Amino acid sequence: MSTDTSLPVLTPNDFASDQDVRWCPGCGDYSILAQMKKILPSLGVPREKMVFVSGIGCSSRFPYYMNTYGIHSIHGRAPAVATGLKASRPDLTVWVITGDGDGLSIGGNHLMHAIRRNLDVNVVLFNNRIYGLTKGQYSPTSPLGKVTKSTPMGAIDNPLHPLSIAIGCEGTFVARSIDTNIKHLGMVLKRAAEHRGTSFIEVYQNCNVFNDGAFEYATDRETKADTTIELEHGKPLIFGKNRDKGIRLNGMNPEIVELGKGISEDDLLFHDEQAPEPSLAYLLSRMTYPEFPEPIGVFRAVDRPMYDELLNAQIAEAKKTRGEGDLNKLFRAGDTWVVE
Amino acid sequence: MATSTGVSARESKHASKPVVDLVAATVRFCGDSGDGMQLAGNQFTNTSALAGNDIATFPDFPAEIRAPRGTKAGVSGFQIHFAAKEIFTPGDQVDALVAMNPAALVTNLGDLVRGGILVVNKDAFDDKGLKQAGYEESPLEDRTLSAYQVFPVEITRLTRLAVEELGLGVKEADRCRNFYAMGLVFWLYDRSLEPTLRYIEAKFGKRPEVAEANRRALRAGYNYGETTEAFASQFRVHKAELAPGTYRNIMGNEATAYGLITASIRSKCELFLGSYPITPASDILHELSRHKNFNVRTFQAEDEIAAVTAAIGASFGGAMAVTTSSGPGIALKQEGIGLAVMTELPLLIINVQRGGPSTGLPTKTEQADLLQAVCGRNGECPVPVIAARSPADCFDVVQEAWRIATRYMTPVFVLSDGYIANGSEPWKIPDVKAMPPLEIKHPSPLTNGEEFHPYQRDERLARPWALPGTPGLMHRIGGLEKQDITGNVNYEPANHQHMVDLRARKVANIAQDIPPQVVSGPPRGKLLVLSWGGTYGACATAASEVQAQGGSVAHAHLRYLNPFPANLGEILHRYEKVLIPELNRGQLRLLVRGEFLVDAAGLNKVQGKPFSVFEVVDKINELLR
């Protein structure tokens, strides 16, 4: 039993703002909002200590629906806004809500630098592989050949893998979940919240208006056991409806093998989210449907010093070695002269 | 010879040569960008300041970090105007020019007054050096320099000789040449070597042989002036009559940084700087980064956009948020500044202007970002704009900007420029105890379930600055149009009209909260010179010169550019003509004409250089005719 009686017990509803939620009916965003509200009470952080920061796009309306502090900023810049906020207010719990266009296209630079700085914020990227708010142009995660309003003959830009980018940026917590897999999504959000450093979560999110079914392979009851693979730390990579398939390393490359017929669990690739080198996590991030089942879960969770902590440690260090700042001393530090 | 500090100002008492008293003098050191001319200029500046002169300086460096040695592109200069009276500009023309090579001579000679002193490093006038400067024949040999008092000195050879015993390599020995040149000029103007000897000890103390070499070169230059027949007399510029107090020399960017720290302390609001390196603003970032013990957080962002948006995030959290940059960087920040206008968060945007457009002239000065500051965003997006007029004025201007930002919950533009940022002048150190606090209020927690209204305004139309962490005040803000009072997203036509008008009125009302515009000179009459920013010195000096000659001209210098002081329109209409000198194509003139229907004339120059006093005087006289 908790000994802290100062914190009232909060429910998911306590995190709902008084604003009507205005996403399209059936949008995957509703589920992410619901799971967020569900896990927040378990963090033991009062609502006034939480800030949701977003950019522009459907996902970025998220802060308006949360009864916490929030900034709906400008396109792509949420990670930078969050950086200034968290660096100067390390006492706050800061979430960044972004999308595939906001986070990887116009705001790619900021996302990359927030992750490498390892600021203690949680970034949730809603990936629907389309521009929804602007009504259906292709996004940086749309597959080659994708026909949209702006690509009537098919997209010719090679898509990005969000998790490969996060890992390439030295991400310390990198995970993936799916809007409809609510238990898993809740688990991943909670783990992200508990991680110290930048947590990056990609959520497969269905845009039922402009890109319906983009992740059907991963959400359909009939196929999902074969098209996704749940990562668990220290466990072998096994998937399939009958859990009879696994991932084995063949040199530097993963391959799908069938269990039995001389292949046991011990031959499989074991997941190690704490591996100091990010190579394994990167390899997993490159496994894509239809060649492979797509991994969901925590790819990487390691410790590294955090920007906000280091910055504030330097302030403390400067005060310790040089004393609290004294304006008089500052002004008179160099040569001075007196006019009588 | 001992390594003690040796030579002192007293030496001049034994001077064997006559001393000529001057009211003011202007000296320029110029040479290759690797020749240490900025150091020479800074030392001469500090020494003159310590001697009690009023001073104004103008460093002028090339855009290239190190252009090929000896070329015109690589010439770096530093000009010091020092006087026994109050002065406001670094001087139109120089009385003494030190040119370390032919390229420096050819690019700077035009500014030397006829009959002026010209010291050249004779050793650099070899075939290669002359060719690089475009001389077919040595100007030391023909009659090119006959209008000047020329002193060809073998600076390279004599410096090497002075440091010979120390066993330095040729390269290291030659690095002492600027100290030799300094020593010579110090003798010429009867300046003490003490401050420079102290500097050498502080800077090179860990490398005793280098320190000693510099000391010897400095003294050798000084003694050259004293003992050779070449120089017939010394000059002396007495102390200026400045207001009593303790002074120091200060550069514009330094004053900006100090002003920010001071505002942070006065408002009990910790400073957060989001910045991306850019010439000529980077020194503010450098300076603030050194003062973390004042709870200063500096964030070198990944780009200009991150710099301003991080500052906005910090402002939301309750920090004193600042972003610094120059023209191209400001252009990138404008969408972010619009967000600060919409979210009504305090933020300082400091623009150290440089020549534009695009990358333009990074190391040269210009005033062409006024319209960018006043009008440079999408939508109806008013931002208060104030401008510093001199290096030391930056200290006051940034504090005033922070006062406005927090009283009105608005971003505020501070305009400086390359000329002010790198120039320096004596600064009377303020009495820290006498500085009033800058009061900032944050709303208290609401615990009784009462609703919080983030866009409920006070009598100044400012909304409350509610800080995350405060129970009961949870609210969401953003770039979408807000409903009045509640701050909820709202697209209703009448609300948008209302909010646009409110934001405009809030900024316009600041005119009631700033000092009325003052005018120096006749209160009405033929001509008013209206200036802003870094042209203050040239315009004030020009107006007072014409006044001294009996011309009817008044001068008003604007600190507040948006909104204008409440009495400005009335002032403008008291004069037959208005002249607006600007280092742009007439941006203030456009605003003044638009707002007051005054047919102001312009004096406009965009050459990367400040106005000379005579340029303004000539224009005033033309209009008075």
mmCIF file of C-alpha atoms in Angstrom, chain B residues 187-448:
data_model
loop_
_atom_site.group_PDB
_atom_site.id
_atom_site.type_symbol
_atom_site.label_atom_id
_atom_site.label_comp_id
_atom_site.label_asym_id
_atom_site.label_seq_id
_atom_site.Cartn_x
_atom_site.Cartn_y
_atom_site.Cartn_z
ATOM 1 C CA TRP B 187 54.948 55.978 -27.871
ATOM 2 C CA LEU B 188 53.452 58.204 -30.557
ATOM 3 C CA TYR B 189 50.399 58.941 -28.407
ATOM 4 C CA ASP B 190 52.229 58.907 -25.097
ATOM 5 C CA ARG B 191 50.368 55.872 -23.809
ATOM 6 C CA SER B 192 51.323 53.656 -20.902
ATOM 7 C CA LEU B 193 52.556 50.141 -21.659
ATOM 8 C CA GLU B 194 51.302 48.871 -18.306
ATOM 9 C CA PRO B 195 47.878 47.553 -19.344
ATOM 10 C CA THR B 196 49.399 45.671 -22.286
ATOM 11 C CA LEU B 197 52.176 44.243 -20.134
ATOM 12 C CA ARG B 198 49.503 43.019 -17.732
ATOM 13 C CA TYR B 199 47.614 41.533 -20.649
ATOM 14 C CA ILE B 200 50.737 39.730 -21.886
ATOM 15 C CA GLU B 201 51.312 38.248 -18.446
ATOM 16 C CA ALA B 202 47.714 37.080 -18.151
ATOM 17 C CA LYS B 203 47.530 35.711 -21.675
ATOM 18 C CA PHE B 204 50.975 34.195 -22.209
ATOM 19 C CA GLY B 205 52.135 33.692 -18.627
ATOM 20 C CA LYS B 206 52.116 29.927 -19.088
ATOM 21 C CA ARG B 207 54.543 30.249 -21.987
ATOM 22 C CA PRO B 208 57.240 32.480 -20.503
ATOM 23 C CA GLU B 209 59.347 32.658 -23.693
ATOM 24 C CA VAL B 210 56.397 33.881 -25.740
ATOM 25 C CA ALA B 211 55.420 36.368 -23.045
ATOM 26 C CA GLU B 212 58.955 37.688 -22.909
ATOM 27 C CA ALA B 213 59.178 37.957 -26.692
ATOM 28 C CA ASN B 214 55.988 39.989 -26.808
ATOM 29 C CA ARG B 215 57.221 42.231 -24.006
ATOM 30 C CA ARG B 216 60.506 42.805 -25.811
ATOM 31 C CA ALA B 217 58.795 43.543 -29.119
ATOM 32 C CA LEU B 218 56.440 45.991 -27.411
ATOM 33 C CA ARG B 219 59.301 47.824 -25.735
ATOM 34 C CA ALA B 220 61.433 47.761 -28.870
ATOM 35 C CA GLY B 221 58.638 49.479 -30.801
ATOM 36 C CA TYR B 222 58.210 52.029 -28.052
ATOM 37 C CA ASN B 223 61.940 52.709 -27.896
ATOM 38 C CA TYR B 224 62.132 53.015 -31.679
ATOM 39 C CA GLY B 225 59.795 55.982 -31.521
ATOM 40 C CA GLU B 226 61.675 57.462 -28.606
ATOM 41 C CA THR B 227 65.187 57.139 -29.958
ATOM 42 C CA THR B 228 65.153 57.344 -33.730
ATOM 43 C CA GLU B 229 65.291 60.622 -35.504
ATOM 44 C CA ALA B 230 62.288 59.744 -37.612
ATOM 45 C CA PHE B 231 59.602 61.003 -35.301
ATOM 46 C CA ALA B 232 59.841 64.655 -34.379
ATOM 47 C CA SER B 233 57.132 64.799 -31.777
ATOM 48 C CA GLN B 234 54.676 62.890 -29.626
ATOM 49 C CA PHE B 235 50.962 63.546 -29.248
ATOM 50 C CA ARG B 236 48.864 63.609 -26.151
ATOM 51 C CA VAL B 237 45.079 63.353 -25.753
ATOM 52 C CA HIS B 238 43.997 64.352 -22.257
ATOM 53 C CA LYS B 239 41.255 62.822 -20.144
ATOM 54 C CA ALA B 240 37.702 63.411 -21.212
ATOM 55 C CA GLU B 241 35.215 64.896 -18.805
ATOM 56 C CA LEU B 242 32.907 61.971 -18.230
ATOM 57 C CA ALA B 243 30.322 61.730 -15.465
ATOM 58 C CA PRO B 244 31.882 60.560 -12.197
ATOM 59 C CA GLY B 245 31.874 56.851 -11.596
ATOM 60 C CA THR B 246 33.726 53.627 -12.242
ATOM 61 C CA TYR B 247 34.152 52.815 -15.905
ATOM 62 C CA ARG B 248 35.168 49.947 -18.082
ATOM 63 C CA ASN B 249 35.358 49.398 -21.772
ATOM 64 C CA ILE B 250 32.519 47.329 -23.209
ATOM 65 C CA MET B 251 31.609 45.834 -26.595
ATOM 66 C CA GLY B 252 28.025 45.675 -27.822
ATOM 67 C CA ASN B 253 27.580 41.898 -27.711
ATOM 68 C CA GLU B 254 29.155 41.826 -24.260
ATOM 69 C CA ALA B 255 26.764 44.543 -23.073
ATOM 70 C CA THR B 256 23.860 42.559 -24.494
ATOM 71 C CA ALA B 257 24.922 39.459 -22.572
ATOM 72 C CA TYR B 258 25.404 41.443 -19.348
ATOM 73 C CA GLY B 259 22.053 43.143 -19.811
ATOM 74 C CA LEU B 260 20.345 39.779 -20.217
ATOM 75 C CA ILE B 261 21.935 38.391 -17.068
ATOM 76 C CA THR B 262 20.973 41.563 -15.202
ATOM 77 C CA ALA B 263 17.375 41.382 -16.396
ATOM 78 C CA SER B 264 17.276 37.748 -15.321
ATOM 79 C CA ILE B 265 18.417 38.655 -11.818
ATOM 80 C CA ARG B 266 16.154 41.690 -11.565
ATOM 81 C CA SER B 267 13.134 39.603 -12.567
ATOM 82 C CA LYS B 268 14.168 36.495 -10.582
ATOM 83 C CA CYS B 269 13.623 34.540 -13.766
ATOM 84 C CA GLU B 270 16.297 32.091 -14.892
ATOM 85 C CA LEU B 271 17.740 32.791 -18.312
ATOM 86 C CA PHE B 272 17.374 30.287 -21.155
ATOM 87 C CA LEU B 273 19.133 31.098 -24.414
ATOM 88 C CA GLY B 274 18.317 29.103 -27.523
ATOM 89 C CA SER B 275 20.833 30.007 -30.205
ATOM 90 C CA TYR B 276 22.562 28.780 -33.332
ATOM 91 C CA PRO B 277 25.995 30.139 -34.217
ATOM 92 C CA ILE B 278 25.921 33.008 -36.711
ATOM 93 C CA THR B 279 28.103 36.032 -37.400
ATOM 94 C CA PRO B 280 27.961 38.641 -35.860
ATOM 95 C CA ALA B 281 25.727 37.377 -33.025
ATOM 96 C CA SER B 282 27.680 34.338 -31.781
ATOM 97 C CA ASP B 283 29.605 36.276 -29.160
ATOM 98 C CA ILE B 284 26.399 36.687 -27.135
ATOM 99 C CA LEU B 285 26.087 32.885 -27.020
ATOM 100 C CA HIS B 286 29.768 32.572 -26.103
ATOM 101 C CA GLU B 287 29.565 35.175 -23.357
ATOM 102 C CA LEU B 288 26.391 33.778 -21.781
ATOM 103 C CA SER B 289 27.801 30.248 -21.880
ATOM 104 C CA ARG B 290 30.552 31.399 -19.531
ATOM 105 C CA HIS B 291 28.157 32.509 -16.822
ATOM 106 C CA LYS B 292 26.326 29.366 -15.795
ATOM 107 C CA ASN B 293 26.770 30.340 -12.146
ATOM 108 C CA PHE B 294 24.052 32.943 -12.788
ATOM 109 C CA ASN B 295 21.649 30.051 -13.538
ATOM 110 C CA VAL B 296 22.087 30.781 -17.227
ATOM 111 C CA ARG B 297 21.164 27.849 -19.468
ATOM 112 C CA THR B 298 22.539 28.119 -22.980
ATOM 113 C CA PHE B 299 21.340 25.702 -25.625
ATOM 114 C CA GLN B 300 23.220 25.529 -28.908
ATOM 115 C CA ALA B 301 20.405 24.216 -31.025
ATOM 116 C CA GLU B 302 20.504 22.134 -34.208
ATOM 117 C CA ASP B 303 19.211 25.090 -36.209
ATOM 118 C CA GLU B 304 17.671 28.540 -35.913
ATOM 119 C CA ILE B 305 14.151 27.154 -35.763
ATOM 120 C CA ALA B 306 14.994 24.866 -32.874
ATOM 121 C CA ALA B 307 16.720 27.789 -31.152
ATOM 122 C CA VAL B 308 13.576 29.910 -31.115
ATOM 123 C CA THR B 309 11.112 27.083 -30.476
ATOM 124 C CA ALA B 310 13.204 25.721 -27.599
ATOM 125 C CA ALA B 311 13.132 29.225 -26.147
ATOM 126 C CA ILE B 312 9.343 29.222 -26.498
ATOM 127 C CA GLY B 313 9.200 25.894 -24.653
ATOM 128 C CA ALA B 314 11.358 27.379 -21.899
ATOM 129 C CA SER B 315 9.112 30.438 -21.748
ATOM 130 C CA PHE B 316 6.058 28.203 -21.315
ATOM 131 C CA GLY B 317 7.908 26.673 -18.376
ATOM 132 C CA GLY B 318 8.563 30.098 -16.835
ATOM 133 C CA ALA B 319 12.113 30.863 -17.953
ATOM 134 C CA MET B 320 13.430 34.178 -19.245
ATOM 135 C CA ALA B 321 13.543 33.004 -22.839
ATOM 136 C CA VAL B 322 15.913 34.546 -25.348
ATOM 137 C CA THR B 323 17.042 33.739 -28.849
ATOM 138 C CA THR B 324 19.891 35.517 -30.627
ATOM 139 C CA SER B 325 20.764 35.607 -34.290
ATOM 140 C CA SER B 326 21.328 37.728 -37.359
ATOM 141 C CA GLY B 327 19.219 38.403 -40.474
ATOM 142 C CA PRO B 328 19.160 35.007 -42.223
ATOM 143 C CA GLY B 329 18.605 33.242 -38.912
ATOM 144 C CA ILE B 330 15.810 35.609 -37.979
ATOM 145 C CA ALA B 331 14.096 34.805 -41.278
ATOM 146 C CA LEU B 332 14.072 31.153 -40.246
ATOM 147 C CA LYS B 333 12.677 31.967 -36.814
ATOM 148 C CA GLN B 334 9.704 33.997 -37.968
ATOM 149 C CA GLU B 335 7.133 31.191 -37.866
ATOM 150 C CA GLY B 336 8.231 30.492 -34.308
ATOM 151 C CA ILE B 337 7.910 34.156 -33.401
ATOM 152 C CA GLY B 338 4.366 34.015 -34.754
ATOM 153 C CA LEU B 339 3.714 31.126 -32.357
ATOM 154 C CA ALA B 340 4.956 33.270 -29.461
ATOM 155 C CA VAL B 341 2.608 36.053 -30.581
ATOM 156 C CA MET B 342 -0.339 33.638 -30.737
ATOM 157 C CA THR B 343 0.467 31.911 -27.445
ATOM 158 C CA GLU B 344 1.288 35.322 -25.904
ATOM 159 C CA LEU B 345 4.472 34.180 -24.206
ATOM 160 C CA PRO B 346 7.342 36.504 -23.297
ATOM 161 C CA LEU B 347 10.405 36.037 -25.487
ATOM 162 C CA LEU B 348 13.331 38.197 -26.562
ATOM 163 C CA ILE B 349 14.541 37.948 -30.140
ATOM 164 C CA ILE B 350 17.883 39.669 -30.562
ATOM 165 C CA ASN B 351 18.874 40.435 -34.130
ATOM 166 C CA VAL B 352 22.449 41.569 -34.626
ATOM 167 C CA GLN B 353 21.895 42.834 -38.157
ATOM 168 C CA ARG B 354 24.384 42.298 -40.978
ATOM 169 C CA GLY B 355 24.439 43.019 -44.676
ATOM 170 C CA GLY B 356 21.779 41.145 -46.629
ATOM 171 C CA PRO B 357 19.854 39.766 -48.432
ATOM 172 C CA SER B 358 20.504 36.027 -48.132
ATOM 173 C CA THR B 359 23.969 35.318 -46.751
ATOM 174 C CA GLY B 360 24.888 38.850 -47.810
ATOM 175 C CA LEU B 361 27.835 40.448 -46.022
ATOM 176 C CA PRO B 362 28.221 38.423 -42.822
ATOM 177 C CA THR B 363 30.893 40.572 -41.214
ATOM 178 C CA LYS B 364 29.588 43.967 -42.329
ATOM 179 C CA THR B 365 26.944 46.164 -40.790
ATOM 180 C CA GLU B 366 23.518 47.171 -42.115
ATOM 181 C CA GLN B 367 20.095 48.238 -40.798
ATOM 182 C CA ALA B 368 18.004 46.437 -43.357
ATOM 183 C CA ASP B 369 16.063 44.133 -41.010
ATOM 184 C CA LEU B 370 13.715 46.755 -39.584
ATOM 185 C CA LEU B 371 10.848 45.726 -41.814
ATOM 186 C CA GLN B 372 11.634 42.086 -41.159
ATOM 187 C CA ALA B 373 11.198 42.789 -37.449
ATOM 188 C CA VAL B 374 8.065 44.889 -37.759
ATOM 189 C CA CYS B 375 6.302 43.078 -40.613
ATOM 190 C CA GLY B 376 8.121 39.808 -41.305
ATOM 191 C CA ARG B 377 5.525 37.232 -40.288
ATOM 192 C CA ASN B 378 2.363 35.723 -41.740
ATOM 193 C CA GLY B 379 -0.931 37.146 -40.615
ATOM 194 C CA GLU B 380 -1.569 40.190 -38.476
ATOM 195 C CA CYS B 381 1.320 39.592 -36.133
ATOM 196 C CA PRO B 382 2.437 42.633 -34.148
ATOM 197 C CA VAL B 383 5.697 42.448 -32.217
ATOM 198 C CA PRO B 384 7.237 45.309 -30.226
ATOM 199 C CA VAL B 385 10.598 46.366 -31.657
ATOM 200 C CA ILE B 386 13.314 48.348 -29.899
ATOM 201 C CA ALA B 387 16.834 49.147 -31.041
ATOM 202 C CA ALA B 388 20.152 49.829 -29.338
ATOM 203 C CA ARG B 389 22.049 52.929 -30.372
ATOM 204 C CA SER B 390 25.573 52.155 -29.166
ATOM 205 C CA PRO B 391 27.594 49.313 -27.644
ATOM 206 C CA ALA B 392 26.864 50.254 -24.016
ATOM 207 C CA ASP B 393 23.221 50.997 -24.801
ATOM 208 C CA CYS B 394 22.676 47.283 -25.527
ATOM 209 C CA PHE B 395 22.836 46.749 -21.756
ATOM 210 C CA ASP B 396 19.829 48.996 -21.131
ATOM 211 C CA VAL B 397 17.868 48.032 -24.212
ATOM 212 C CA VAL B 398 17.677 44.316 -23.483
ATOM 213 C CA GLN B 399 16.456 45.020 -19.948
ATOM 214 C CA GLU B 400 13.793 47.341 -21.270
ATOM 215 C CA ALA B 401 12.820 44.667 -23.793
ATOM 216 C CA TRP B 402 12.362 42.124 -21.016
ATOM 217 C CA ARG B 403 10.243 44.592 -19.033
ATOM 218 C CA ILE B 404 7.927 45.005 -22.019
ATOM 219 C CA ALA B 405 7.879 41.265 -22.805
ATOM 220 C CA THR B 406 6.749 40.307 -19.315
ATOM 221 C CA ARG B 407 4.340 43.183 -18.681
ATOM 222 C CA TYR B 408 2.564 42.576 -21.969
ATOM 223 C CA MET B 409 3.159 38.832 -22.445
ATOM 224 C CA THR B 410 4.642 39.244 -25.889
ATOM 225 C CA PRO B 411 7.774 38.476 -27.853
ATOM 226 C CA VAL B 412 9.957 41.582 -28.256
ATOM 227 C CA PHE B 413 12.514 42.239 -30.985
ATOM 228 C CA VAL B 414 15.813 43.862 -30.015
ATOM 229 C CA LEU B 415 17.768 45.224 -32.966
ATOM 230 C CA SER B 416 21.517 45.588 -32.736
ATOM 231 C CA ASP B 417 23.938 45.522 -35.668
ATOM 232 C CA GLY B 418 27.434 44.390 -36.543
ATOM 233 C CA TYR B 419 28.801 47.872 -35.954
ATOM 234 C CA ILE B 420 27.431 48.112 -32.420
ATOM 235 C CA ALA B 421 28.053 44.452 -31.618
ATOM 236 C CA ASN B 422 31.789 44.591 -32.279
ATOM 237 C CA GLY B 423 32.359 48.244 -31.472
ATOM 238 C CA SER B 424 33.215 49.354 -27.973
ATOM 239 C CA GLU B 425 32.970 52.410 -25.750
ATOM 240 C CA PRO B 426 33.470 53.313 -22.086
ATOM 241 C CA TRP B 427 30.626 52.109 -19.890
ATOM 242 C CA LYS B 428 29.838 53.577 -16.529
ATOM 243 C CA ILE B 429 29.318 50.522 -14.361
ATOM 244 C CA PRO B 430 25.835 50.735 -12.881
ATOM 245 C CA ASP B 431 25.096 50.546 -9.186
ATOM 246 C CA VAL B 432 23.707 47.059 -8.823
ATOM 247 C CA LYS B 433 21.971 47.853 -5.540
ATOM 248 C CA ALA B 434 20.098 50.755 -7.074
ATOM 249 C CA MET B 435 18.512 48.621 -9.799
ATOM 250 C CA PRO B 436 14.806 48.166 -9.159
ATOM 251 C CA PRO B 437 13.399 44.662 -9.391
ATOM 252 C CA LEU B 438 11.404 43.723 -12.495
ATOM 253 C CA GLU B 439 8.206 42.346 -10.992
ATOM 254 C CA ILE B 440 6.727 39.281 -12.642
ATOM 255 C CA LYS B 441 3.493 37.713 -11.443
ATOM 256 C CA HIS B 442 2.363 34.160 -11.994
ATOM 257 C CA PRO B 443 -1.167 33.078 -11.071
ATOM 258 C CA SER B 444 -1.576 31.003 -7.905
ATOM 259 C CA PRO B 445 -2.978 27.468 -7.760
ATOM 260 C CA LEU B 446 -6.714 26.936 -8.029
ATOM 261 C CA THR B 447 -7.714 24.157 -5.694
ATOM 262 C CA ASN B 448 -11.439 24.663 -5.340
#
